[in-house]
Tab-separated table of C-alpha atoms in Angstrom:
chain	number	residue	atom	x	y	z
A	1013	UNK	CA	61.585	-110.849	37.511
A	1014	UNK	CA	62.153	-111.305	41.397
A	1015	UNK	CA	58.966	-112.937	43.135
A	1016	UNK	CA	59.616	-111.462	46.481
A	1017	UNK	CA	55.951	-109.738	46.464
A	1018	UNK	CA	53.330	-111.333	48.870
A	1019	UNK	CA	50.079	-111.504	48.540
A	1020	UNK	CA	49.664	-108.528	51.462
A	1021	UNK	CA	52.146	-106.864	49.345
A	1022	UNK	CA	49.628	-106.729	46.674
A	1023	UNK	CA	46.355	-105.799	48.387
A	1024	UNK	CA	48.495	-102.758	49.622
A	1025	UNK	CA	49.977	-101.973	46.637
A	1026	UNK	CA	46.124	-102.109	45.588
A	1027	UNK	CA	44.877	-99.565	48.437
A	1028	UNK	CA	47.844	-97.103	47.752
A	1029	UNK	CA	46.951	-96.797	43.924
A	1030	UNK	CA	42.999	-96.635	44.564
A	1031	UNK	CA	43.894	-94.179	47.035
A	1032	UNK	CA	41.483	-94.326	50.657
A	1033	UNK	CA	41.313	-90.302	50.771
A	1034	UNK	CA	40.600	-90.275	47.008
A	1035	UNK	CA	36.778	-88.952	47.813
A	1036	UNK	CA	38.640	-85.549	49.682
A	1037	UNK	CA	39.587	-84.004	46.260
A	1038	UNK	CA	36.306	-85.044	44.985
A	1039	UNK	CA	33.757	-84.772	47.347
A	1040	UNK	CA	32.153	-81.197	46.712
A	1041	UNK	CA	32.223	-82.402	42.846
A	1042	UNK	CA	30.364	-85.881	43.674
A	1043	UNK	CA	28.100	-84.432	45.989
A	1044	UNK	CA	26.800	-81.800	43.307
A	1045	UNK	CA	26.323	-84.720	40.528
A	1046	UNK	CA	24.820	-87.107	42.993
A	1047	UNK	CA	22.127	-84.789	45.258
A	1048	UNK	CA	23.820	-85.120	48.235
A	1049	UNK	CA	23.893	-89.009	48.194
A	1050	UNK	CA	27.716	-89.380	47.532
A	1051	UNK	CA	27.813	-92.930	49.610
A	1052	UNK	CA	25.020	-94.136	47.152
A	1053	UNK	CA	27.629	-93.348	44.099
A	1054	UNK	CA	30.677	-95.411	45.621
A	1055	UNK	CA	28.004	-98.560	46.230
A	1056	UNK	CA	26.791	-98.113	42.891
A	1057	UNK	CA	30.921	-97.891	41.948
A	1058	UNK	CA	31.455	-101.515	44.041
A	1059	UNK	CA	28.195	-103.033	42.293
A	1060	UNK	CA	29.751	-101.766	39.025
A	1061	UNK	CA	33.604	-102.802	39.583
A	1062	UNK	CA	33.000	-106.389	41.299
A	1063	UNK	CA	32.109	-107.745	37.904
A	1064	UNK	CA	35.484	-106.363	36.139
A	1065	UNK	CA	37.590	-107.529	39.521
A	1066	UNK	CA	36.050	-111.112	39.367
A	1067	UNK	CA	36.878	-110.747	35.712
A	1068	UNK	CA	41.051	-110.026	36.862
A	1069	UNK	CA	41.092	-112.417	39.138
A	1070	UNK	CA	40.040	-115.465	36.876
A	1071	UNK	CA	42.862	-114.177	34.246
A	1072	UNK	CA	45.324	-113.621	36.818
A	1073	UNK	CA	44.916	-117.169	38.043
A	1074	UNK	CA	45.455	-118.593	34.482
A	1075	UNK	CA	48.053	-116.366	33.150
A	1076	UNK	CA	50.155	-114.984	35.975
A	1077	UNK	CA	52.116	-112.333	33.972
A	1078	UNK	CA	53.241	-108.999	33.953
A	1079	UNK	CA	51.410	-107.214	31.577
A	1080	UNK	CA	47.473	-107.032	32.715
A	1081	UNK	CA	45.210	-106.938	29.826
A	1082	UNK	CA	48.274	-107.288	27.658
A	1083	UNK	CA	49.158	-110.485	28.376
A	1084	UNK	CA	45.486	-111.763	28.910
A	1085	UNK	CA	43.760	-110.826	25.906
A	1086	UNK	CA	46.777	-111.382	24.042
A	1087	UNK	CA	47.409	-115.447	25.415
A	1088	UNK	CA	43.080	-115.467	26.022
A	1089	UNK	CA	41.857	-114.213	22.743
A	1090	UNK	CA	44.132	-113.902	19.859
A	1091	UNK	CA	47.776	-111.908	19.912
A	1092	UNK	CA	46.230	-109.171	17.807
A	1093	UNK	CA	43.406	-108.369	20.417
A	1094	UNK	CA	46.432	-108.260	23.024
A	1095	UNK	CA	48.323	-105.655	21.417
A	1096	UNK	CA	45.158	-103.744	20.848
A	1097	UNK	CA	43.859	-103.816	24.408
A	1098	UNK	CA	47.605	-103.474	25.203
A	1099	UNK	CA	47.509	-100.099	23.183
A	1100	UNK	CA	44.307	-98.932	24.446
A	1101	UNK	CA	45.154	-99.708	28.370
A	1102	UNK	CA	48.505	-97.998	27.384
A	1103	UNK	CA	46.717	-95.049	27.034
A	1104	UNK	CA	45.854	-95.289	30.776
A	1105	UNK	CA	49.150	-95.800	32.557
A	1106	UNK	CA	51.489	-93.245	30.197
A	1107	UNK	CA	48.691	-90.520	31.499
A	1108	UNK	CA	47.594	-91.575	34.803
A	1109	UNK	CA	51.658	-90.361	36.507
A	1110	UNK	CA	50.904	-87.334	34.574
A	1111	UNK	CA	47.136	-86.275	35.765
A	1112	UNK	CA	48.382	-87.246	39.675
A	1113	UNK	CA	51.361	-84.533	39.226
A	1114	UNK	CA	49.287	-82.319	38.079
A	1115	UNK	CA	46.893	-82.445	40.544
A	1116	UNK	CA	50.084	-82.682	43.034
A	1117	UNK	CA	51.335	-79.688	41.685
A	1118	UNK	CA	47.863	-77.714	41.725
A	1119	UNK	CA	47.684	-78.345	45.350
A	1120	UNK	CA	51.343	-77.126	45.960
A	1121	UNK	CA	50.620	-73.571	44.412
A	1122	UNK	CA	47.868	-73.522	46.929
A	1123	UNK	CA	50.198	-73.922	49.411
A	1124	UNK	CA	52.522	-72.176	47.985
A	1125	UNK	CA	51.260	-69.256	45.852
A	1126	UNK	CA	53.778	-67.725	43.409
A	1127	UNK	CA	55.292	-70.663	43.360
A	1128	UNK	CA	56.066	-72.908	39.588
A	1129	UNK	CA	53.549	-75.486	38.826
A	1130	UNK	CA	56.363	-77.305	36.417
A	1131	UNK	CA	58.802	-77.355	39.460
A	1132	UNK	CA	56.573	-79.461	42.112
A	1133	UNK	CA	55.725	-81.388	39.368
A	1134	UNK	CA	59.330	-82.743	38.777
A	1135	UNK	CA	60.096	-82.750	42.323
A	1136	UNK	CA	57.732	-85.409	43.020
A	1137	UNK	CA	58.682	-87.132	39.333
A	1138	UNK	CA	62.362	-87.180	41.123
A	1139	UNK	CA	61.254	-88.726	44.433
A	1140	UNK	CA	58.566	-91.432	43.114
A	1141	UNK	CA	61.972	-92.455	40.471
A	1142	UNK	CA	64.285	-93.115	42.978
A	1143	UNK	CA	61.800	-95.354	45.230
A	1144	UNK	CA	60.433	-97.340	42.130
A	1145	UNK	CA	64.759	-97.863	40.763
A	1146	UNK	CA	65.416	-98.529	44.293
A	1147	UNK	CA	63.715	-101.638	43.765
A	1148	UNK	CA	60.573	-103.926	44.994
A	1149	UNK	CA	61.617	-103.233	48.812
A	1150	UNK	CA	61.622	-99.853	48.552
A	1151	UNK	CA	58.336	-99.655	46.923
A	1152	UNK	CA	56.770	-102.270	49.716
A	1153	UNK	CA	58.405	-99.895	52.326
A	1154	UNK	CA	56.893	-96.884	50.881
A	1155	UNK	CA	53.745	-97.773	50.079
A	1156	UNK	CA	53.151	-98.953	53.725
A	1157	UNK	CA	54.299	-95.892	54.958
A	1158	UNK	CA	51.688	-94.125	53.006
A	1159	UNK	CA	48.710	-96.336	53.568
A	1160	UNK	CA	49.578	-96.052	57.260
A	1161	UNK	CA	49.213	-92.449	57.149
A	1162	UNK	CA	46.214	-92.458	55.018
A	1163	UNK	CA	44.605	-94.837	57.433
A	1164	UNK	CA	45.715	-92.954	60.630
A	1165	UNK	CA	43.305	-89.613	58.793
A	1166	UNK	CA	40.882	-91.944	58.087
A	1167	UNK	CA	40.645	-92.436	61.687
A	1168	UNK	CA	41.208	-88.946	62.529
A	1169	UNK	CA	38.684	-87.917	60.467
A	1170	UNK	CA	36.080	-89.983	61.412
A	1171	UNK	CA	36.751	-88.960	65.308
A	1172	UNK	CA	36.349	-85.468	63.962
A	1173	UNK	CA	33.094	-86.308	62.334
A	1174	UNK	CA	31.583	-88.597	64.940
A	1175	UNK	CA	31.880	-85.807	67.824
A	1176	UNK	CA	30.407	-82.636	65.627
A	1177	UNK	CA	27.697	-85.001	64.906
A	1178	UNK	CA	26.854	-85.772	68.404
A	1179	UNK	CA	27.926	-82.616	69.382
A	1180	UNK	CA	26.040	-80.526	67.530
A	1181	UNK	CA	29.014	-78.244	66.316
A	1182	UNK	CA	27.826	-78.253	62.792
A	1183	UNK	CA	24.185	-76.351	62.454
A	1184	UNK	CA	21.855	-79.071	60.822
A	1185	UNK	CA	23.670	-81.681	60.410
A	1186	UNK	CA	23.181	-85.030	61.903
A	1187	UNK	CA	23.236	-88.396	61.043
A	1188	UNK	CA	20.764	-89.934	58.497
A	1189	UNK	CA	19.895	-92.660	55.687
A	1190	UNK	CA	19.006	-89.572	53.231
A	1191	UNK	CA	22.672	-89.326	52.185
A	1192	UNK	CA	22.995	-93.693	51.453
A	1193	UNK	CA	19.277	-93.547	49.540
A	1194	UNK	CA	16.307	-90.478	49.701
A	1195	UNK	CA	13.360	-92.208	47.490
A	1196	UNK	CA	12.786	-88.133	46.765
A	1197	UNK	CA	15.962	-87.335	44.710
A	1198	UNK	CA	16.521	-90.869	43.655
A	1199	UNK	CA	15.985	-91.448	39.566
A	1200	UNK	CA	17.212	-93.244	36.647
A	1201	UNK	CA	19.400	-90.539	35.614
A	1202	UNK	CA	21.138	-90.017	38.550
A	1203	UNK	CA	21.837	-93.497	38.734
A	1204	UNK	CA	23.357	-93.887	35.561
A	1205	UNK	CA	25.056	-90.011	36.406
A	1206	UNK	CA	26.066	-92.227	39.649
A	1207	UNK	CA	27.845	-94.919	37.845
A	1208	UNK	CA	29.950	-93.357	35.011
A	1209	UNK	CA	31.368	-90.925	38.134
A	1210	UNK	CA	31.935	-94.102	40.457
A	1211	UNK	CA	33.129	-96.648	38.019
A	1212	UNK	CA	35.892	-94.187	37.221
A	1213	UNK	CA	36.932	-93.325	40.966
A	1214	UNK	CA	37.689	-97.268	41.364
A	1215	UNK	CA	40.535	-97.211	38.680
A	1216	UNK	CA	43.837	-98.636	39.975
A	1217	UNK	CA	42.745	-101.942	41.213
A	1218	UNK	CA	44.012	-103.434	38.247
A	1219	UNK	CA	47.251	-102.159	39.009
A	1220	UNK	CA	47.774	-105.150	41.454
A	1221	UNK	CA	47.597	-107.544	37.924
A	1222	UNK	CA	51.264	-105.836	36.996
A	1223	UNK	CA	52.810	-107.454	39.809
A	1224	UNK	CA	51.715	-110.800	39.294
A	1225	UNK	CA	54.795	-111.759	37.757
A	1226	UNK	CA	56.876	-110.726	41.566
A	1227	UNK	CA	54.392	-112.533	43.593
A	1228	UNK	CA	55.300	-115.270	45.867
A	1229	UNK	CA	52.135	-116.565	46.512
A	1230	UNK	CA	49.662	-119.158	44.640
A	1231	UNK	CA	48.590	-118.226	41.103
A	1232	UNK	CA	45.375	-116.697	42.644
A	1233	UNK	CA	47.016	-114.004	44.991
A	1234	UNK	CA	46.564	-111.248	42.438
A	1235	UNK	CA	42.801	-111.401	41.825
A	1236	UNK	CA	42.199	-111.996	45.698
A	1237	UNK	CA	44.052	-108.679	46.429
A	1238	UNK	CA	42.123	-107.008	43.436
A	1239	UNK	CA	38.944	-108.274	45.232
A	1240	UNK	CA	39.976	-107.629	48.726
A	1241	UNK	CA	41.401	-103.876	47.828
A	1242	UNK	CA	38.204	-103.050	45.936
A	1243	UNK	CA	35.879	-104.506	49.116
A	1244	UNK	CA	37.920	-102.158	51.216
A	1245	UNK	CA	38.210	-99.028	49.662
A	1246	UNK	CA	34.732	-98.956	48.709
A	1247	UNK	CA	33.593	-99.930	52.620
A	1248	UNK	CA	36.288	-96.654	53.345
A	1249	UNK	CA	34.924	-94.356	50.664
A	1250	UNK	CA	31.355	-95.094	51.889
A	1251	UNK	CA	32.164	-94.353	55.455
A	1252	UNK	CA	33.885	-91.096	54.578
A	1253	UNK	CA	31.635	-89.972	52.253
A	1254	UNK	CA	28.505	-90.702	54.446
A	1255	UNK	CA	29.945	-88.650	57.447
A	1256	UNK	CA	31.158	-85.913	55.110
A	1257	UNK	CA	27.705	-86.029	53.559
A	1258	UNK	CA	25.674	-85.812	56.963
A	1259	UNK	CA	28.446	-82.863	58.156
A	1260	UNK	CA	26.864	-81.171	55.028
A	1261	UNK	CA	24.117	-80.291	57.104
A	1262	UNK	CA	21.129	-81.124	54.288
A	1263	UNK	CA	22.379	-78.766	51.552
A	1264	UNK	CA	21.683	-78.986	48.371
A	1265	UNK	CA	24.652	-78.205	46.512
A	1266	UNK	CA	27.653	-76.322	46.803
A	1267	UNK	CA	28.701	-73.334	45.177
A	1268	UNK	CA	30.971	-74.331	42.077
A	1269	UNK	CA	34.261	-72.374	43.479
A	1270	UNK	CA	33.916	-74.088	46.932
A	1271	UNK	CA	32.682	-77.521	45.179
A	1272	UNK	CA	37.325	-78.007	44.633
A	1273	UNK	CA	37.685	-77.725	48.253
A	1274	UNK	CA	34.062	-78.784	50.151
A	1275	UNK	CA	35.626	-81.802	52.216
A	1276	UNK	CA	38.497	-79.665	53.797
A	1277	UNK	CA	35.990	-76.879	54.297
A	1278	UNK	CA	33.629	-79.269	56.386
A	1279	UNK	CA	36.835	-80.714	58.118
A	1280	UNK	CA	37.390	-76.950	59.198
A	1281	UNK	CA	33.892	-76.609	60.230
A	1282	UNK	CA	33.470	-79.906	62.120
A	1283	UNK	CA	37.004	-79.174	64.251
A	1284	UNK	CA	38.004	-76.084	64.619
A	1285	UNK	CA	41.710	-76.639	65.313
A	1286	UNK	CA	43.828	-76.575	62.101
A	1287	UNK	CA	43.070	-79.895	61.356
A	1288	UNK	CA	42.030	-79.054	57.847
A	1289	UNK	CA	45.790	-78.129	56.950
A	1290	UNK	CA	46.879	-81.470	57.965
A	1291	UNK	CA	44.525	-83.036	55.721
A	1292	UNK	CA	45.269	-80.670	52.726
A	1293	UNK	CA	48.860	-81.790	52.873
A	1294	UNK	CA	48.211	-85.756	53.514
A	1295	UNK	CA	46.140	-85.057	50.483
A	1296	UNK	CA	49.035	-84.367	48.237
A	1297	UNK	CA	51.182	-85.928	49.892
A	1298	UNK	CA	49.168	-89.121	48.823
A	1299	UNK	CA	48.190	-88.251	45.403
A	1300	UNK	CA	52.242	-87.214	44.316
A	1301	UNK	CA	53.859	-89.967	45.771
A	1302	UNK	CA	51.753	-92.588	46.863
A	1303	UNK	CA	49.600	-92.505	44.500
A	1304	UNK	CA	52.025	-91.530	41.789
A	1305	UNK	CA	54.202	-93.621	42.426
A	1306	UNK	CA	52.220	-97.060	42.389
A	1307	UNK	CA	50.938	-95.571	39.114
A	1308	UNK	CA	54.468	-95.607	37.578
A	1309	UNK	CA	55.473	-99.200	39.129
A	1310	UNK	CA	52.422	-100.629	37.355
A	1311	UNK	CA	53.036	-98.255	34.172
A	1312	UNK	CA	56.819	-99.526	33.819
A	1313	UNK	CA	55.775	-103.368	34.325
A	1314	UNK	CA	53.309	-102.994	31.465
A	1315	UNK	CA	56.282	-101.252	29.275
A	1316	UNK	CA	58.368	-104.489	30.173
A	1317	UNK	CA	56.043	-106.892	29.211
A	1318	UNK	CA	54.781	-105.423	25.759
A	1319	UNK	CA	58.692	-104.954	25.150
A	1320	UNK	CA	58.985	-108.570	26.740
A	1321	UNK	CA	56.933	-109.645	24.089
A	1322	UNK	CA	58.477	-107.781	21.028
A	1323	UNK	CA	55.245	-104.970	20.950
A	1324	UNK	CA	57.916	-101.863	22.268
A	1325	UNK	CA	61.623	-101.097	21.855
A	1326	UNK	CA	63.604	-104.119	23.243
A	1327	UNK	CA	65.551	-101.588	25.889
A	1328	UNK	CA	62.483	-101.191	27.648
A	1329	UNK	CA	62.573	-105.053	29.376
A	1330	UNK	CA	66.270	-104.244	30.450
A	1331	UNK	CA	65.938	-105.105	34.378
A	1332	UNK	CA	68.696	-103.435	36.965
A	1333	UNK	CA	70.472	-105.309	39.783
A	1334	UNK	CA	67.663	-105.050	42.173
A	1335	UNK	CA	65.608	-106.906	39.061
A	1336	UNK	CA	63.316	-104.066	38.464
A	1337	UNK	CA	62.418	-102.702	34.937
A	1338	UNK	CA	64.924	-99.711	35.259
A	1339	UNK	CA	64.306	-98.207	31.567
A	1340	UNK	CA	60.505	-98.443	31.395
A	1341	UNK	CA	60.572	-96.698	34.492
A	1342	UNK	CA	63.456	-93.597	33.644
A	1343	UNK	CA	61.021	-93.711	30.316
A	1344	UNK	CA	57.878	-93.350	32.625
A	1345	UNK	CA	59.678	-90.455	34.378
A	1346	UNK	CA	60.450	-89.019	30.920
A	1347	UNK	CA	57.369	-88.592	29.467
A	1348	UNK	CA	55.594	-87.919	32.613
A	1349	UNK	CA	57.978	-84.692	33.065
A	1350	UNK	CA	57.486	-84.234	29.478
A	1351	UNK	CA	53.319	-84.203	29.011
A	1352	UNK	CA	52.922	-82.318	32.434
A	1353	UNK	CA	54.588	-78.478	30.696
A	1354	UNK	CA	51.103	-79.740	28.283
A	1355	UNK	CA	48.899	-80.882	30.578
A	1356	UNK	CA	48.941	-78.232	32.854
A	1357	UNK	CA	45.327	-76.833	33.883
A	1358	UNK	CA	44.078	-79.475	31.507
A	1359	UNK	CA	42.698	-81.637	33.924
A	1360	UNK	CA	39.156	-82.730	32.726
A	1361	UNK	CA	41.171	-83.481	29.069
A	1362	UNK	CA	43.691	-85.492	30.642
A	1363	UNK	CA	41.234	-87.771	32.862
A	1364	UNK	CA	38.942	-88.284	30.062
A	1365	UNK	CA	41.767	-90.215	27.721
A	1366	UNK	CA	42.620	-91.796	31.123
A	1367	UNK	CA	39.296	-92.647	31.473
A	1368	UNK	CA	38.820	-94.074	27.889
A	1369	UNK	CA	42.107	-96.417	27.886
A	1370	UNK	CA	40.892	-98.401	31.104
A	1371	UNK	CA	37.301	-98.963	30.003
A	1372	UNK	CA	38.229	-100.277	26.536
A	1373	UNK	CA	40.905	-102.390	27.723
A	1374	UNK	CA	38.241	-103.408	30.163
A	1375	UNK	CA	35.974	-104.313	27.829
A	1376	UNK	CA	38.357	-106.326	25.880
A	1377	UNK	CA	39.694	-108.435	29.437
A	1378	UNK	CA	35.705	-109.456	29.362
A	1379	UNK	CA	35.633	-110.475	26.630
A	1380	UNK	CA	38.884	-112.599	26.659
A	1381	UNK	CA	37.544	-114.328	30.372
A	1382	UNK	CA	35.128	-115.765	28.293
A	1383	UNK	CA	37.024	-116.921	24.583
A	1384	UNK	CA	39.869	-118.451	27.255
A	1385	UNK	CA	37.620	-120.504	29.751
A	1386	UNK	CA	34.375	-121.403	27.741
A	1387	UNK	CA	35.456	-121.610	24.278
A	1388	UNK	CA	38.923	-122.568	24.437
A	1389	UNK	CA	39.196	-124.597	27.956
A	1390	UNK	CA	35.729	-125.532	27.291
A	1391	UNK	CA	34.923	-124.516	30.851
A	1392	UNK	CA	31.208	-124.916	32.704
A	1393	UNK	CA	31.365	-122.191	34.871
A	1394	UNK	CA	28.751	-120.184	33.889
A	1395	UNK	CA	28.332	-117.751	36.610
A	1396	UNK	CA	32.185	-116.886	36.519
A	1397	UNK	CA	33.301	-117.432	33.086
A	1398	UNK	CA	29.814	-116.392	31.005
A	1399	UNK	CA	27.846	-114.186	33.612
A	1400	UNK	CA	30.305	-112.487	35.161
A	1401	UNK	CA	32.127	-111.149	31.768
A	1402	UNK	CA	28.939	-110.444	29.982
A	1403	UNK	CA	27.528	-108.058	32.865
A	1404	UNK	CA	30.776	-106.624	33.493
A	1405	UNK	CA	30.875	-106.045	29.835
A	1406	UNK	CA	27.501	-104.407	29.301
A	1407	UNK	CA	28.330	-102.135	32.508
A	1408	UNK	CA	31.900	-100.911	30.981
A	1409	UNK	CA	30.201	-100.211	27.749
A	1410	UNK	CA	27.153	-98.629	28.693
A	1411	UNK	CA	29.872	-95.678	30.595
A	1412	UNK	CA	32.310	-95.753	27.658
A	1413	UNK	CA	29.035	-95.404	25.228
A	1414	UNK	CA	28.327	-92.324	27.204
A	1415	UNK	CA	32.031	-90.663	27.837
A	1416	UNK	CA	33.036	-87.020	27.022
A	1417	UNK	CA	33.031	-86.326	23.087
A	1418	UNK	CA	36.440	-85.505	23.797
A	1419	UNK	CA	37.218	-88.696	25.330
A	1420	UNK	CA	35.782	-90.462	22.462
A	1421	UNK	CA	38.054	-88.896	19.839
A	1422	UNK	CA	41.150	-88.540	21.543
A	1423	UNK	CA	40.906	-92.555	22.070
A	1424	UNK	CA	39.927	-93.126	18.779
A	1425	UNK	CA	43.141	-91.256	17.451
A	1426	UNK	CA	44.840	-93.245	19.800
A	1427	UNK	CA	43.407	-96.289	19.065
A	1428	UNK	CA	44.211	-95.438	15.173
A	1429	UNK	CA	47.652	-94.536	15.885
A	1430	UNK	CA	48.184	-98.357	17.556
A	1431	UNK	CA	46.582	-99.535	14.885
A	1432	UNK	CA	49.163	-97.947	11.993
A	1433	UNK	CA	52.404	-99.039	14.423
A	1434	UNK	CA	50.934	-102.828	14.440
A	1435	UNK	CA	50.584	-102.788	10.441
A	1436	UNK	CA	54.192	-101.209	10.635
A	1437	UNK	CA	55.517	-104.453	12.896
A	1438	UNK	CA	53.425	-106.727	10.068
A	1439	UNK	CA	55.290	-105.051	6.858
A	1440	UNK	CA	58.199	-104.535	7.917
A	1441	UNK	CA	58.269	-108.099	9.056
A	1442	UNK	CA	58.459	-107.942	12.728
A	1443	UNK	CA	56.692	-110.006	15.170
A	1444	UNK	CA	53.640	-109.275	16.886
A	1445	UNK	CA	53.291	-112.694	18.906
A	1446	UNK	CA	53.125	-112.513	22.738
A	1447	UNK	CA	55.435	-115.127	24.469
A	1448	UNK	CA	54.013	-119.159	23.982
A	1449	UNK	CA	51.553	-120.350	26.817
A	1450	UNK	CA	54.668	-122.168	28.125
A	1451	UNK	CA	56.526	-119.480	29.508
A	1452	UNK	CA	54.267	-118.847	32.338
A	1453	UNK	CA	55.670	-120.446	35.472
């Protein structure tokens, strides 16, 4: 593949797929679960996340290769653990396109009552194809377009908030330490409530590992974007969700059919000029394009690299002129245009699977840090190649130990299903090796 992707390239590529608005659509829902103390759930999500990033970053160093968790449990551990975590993470990227259209398309009706759900949904499927077949230029072009704008609301929204604080324009609220920690509300269970809702919000940092293979830098540049983009979206959810929090104005909850919509409610509160429109539409804007689209770059490398590697049909590593994977991604548009007419209104369904394919294939990338440095390579880095995996394993495990029923059988099945198609590749004699250590450049 073309290495014309920097190391800048990455960490934005990074931002755009974590999303910096992603606490808008989420805030009233957080802020329910968490007592008010929505910052205290994204620290809790950095404390949580660091240990999986460090994990990234020591595999992306070693094995600089398209395929994330594929490729490093596969060349780390054994070739049978990399299809599996392969499978599981597969899970993850063929449903993460789908769940941001849907929520794209949600928002659209809002904005457009009467209007088709299945229509916006393939509009934006359309627009986030072209870009990603367009090539690596296009999507660097795009995604800084989008993280500019993000940014730029960011900003806007923390003038907003900074002058109804001050101001007084919001009745009770003002600016306070109650909505980071309050000793009062503060308990184990909200803690560990805390960390299975902020460990999720952080998905998408990985993403950056799909691009290793087109970076131009050193054989480190992926895991320091991973770390870098997870340092400053958490610093930019915590900001956010501190000034939404205090904008609140001490509340203890509320009401579940405002909980959807609580952060462009306040926005409308705190300024009083039509401002919460704007952000509505950046909102969607972000999560059907930007987001969406970053989601099916990194879903169509992992497609090319389990193809790559013999593990899916050999037409899916086909690259264009502009050296892109151009069938993973028209198959990525497919199937996302497909499972949306299914998915529809089945939101909490759809994010749990999502949910379950990261964490396991989490799990397995821990494990794989340490068979590759300290069994194999013999390695005496404890803190990073012992420490560091076994925390970030017991952390991942304790949230996937206590995910949705639903989420536990519907990865199972899948799981099960991966596990009859690699028996199939064994009988009927076909290879499930990944490519030799010496392929990586």
């Amino acid at each position: 593949m073309k290495r014309s992707v920097s190391t800048t390239d990455l960490l934005i590529y990074g931002l755009v797929f974590m999303v910096p608005i992603a606490p808008w659509a989420i805030f009233g829902t957080v802020y329910n679960a968490s007592s008010g103390m929505v910052p205290l759930v994204y620290v809790v999500g950095l404390v949580a996340m660091i240990f999986t990033a460090l994990a990234y970053a020591q595999m992306a160093k070693s094995i600089p290769l398209a395929g994330s968790v594929f490729s490093y449990v596969g060349r780390g551990i054994h070739p049978t653990a990399g299809f599996l975590a392969g499978w599981a993470i597969l899970l993850d990227y063929l449903l993460v396109p789908t769940l941001l259209y849907v929520f794209a398309a949600e928002s659209m009706v809002g904005i457009f009552p009467g209007t088709p759900r299945w229509l916006w949904a393939l509009v934006f499927v359309a627009i986030n194809t072209v870009i990603n077949l367009a090539g690596v230029s296009s999507l660097k072009l795009a995604n800084r377009v989008f993280l500019l704008i993000e940014l730029v609301f960011v900003v806007i929204f923390v003038i907003i908030a900074v002058t109804a604080l001050t101001g007084g324009t919001v009745p009770d609220a003002s600016f306070s330490t109650d909505q980071i920690w309050d000793p009062a509300k503060v308990s184990a269970p909200l803690i560990a409530s805390a960390l299975s809702i902020a460990v999720l919000s952080f998905l998408g940092f990985d993403g950056i590992s799909t691009l290793s293979e087109e970076s131009t830098g050193r054989r480190g540049g992926a895991g320091t974007a991973m770390i870098l983009a997870l340092l400053i979206v958490a610093f930019l959810f915590v900001l956010q969700t501190w000034l939404a929090s205090a904008l609140a104005g001490g509340r203890d909850a509320f009401p579940k059919s405002e909980a959807g919509n609580a952060f462009f409610t306040i926005v409308e509160q705190a300024s009083s000029s039509g401002w919460a429109t704007a952000f509505f539409a950046v909102n969607v804007l972000a999560v059907g394009i930007a987001n969406a689209m970053a989601a099916q770059a990194a879903t169509s490398r992992l497609l090319f690299s389990m193809s790559r590697d013999r593990q899916l049909p050999a037409f899916l590593h086909t690259l264009n002129g502009r050296k892109v994977p151009q069938n993973a991604i028209i198959v990525v548009s497919v199937l996302s245009a497909i499972l949306v007419l299914f998915f529809v209104g089945q939101i909490d369904t759809i994010s749990s699977l999502v949910n379950f394919g990261a964490l396991f294939g989490f799990m397995l990338l821990h494990v794989s840090v340490f068979v590759h440095h300290m069994v194999k390579g013999k390695s005496r880095n404890w803190l990073l190649h012992l420490v560091v995996p076994l925390i970030g394993f017991l952390i991942i495990g304790y949230v996937l130990l206590n995910a949705a029923v639903e989420a536990k059988v519907g990865g199972i099945i899948w799981l099960a299903v991966g596990a009859l198609v690699f028996l199939y590749y064994r009988f009927t004699g076909r290879s499930t090796e990944v490519g030799a250590e010496g392929e990586i450049r």
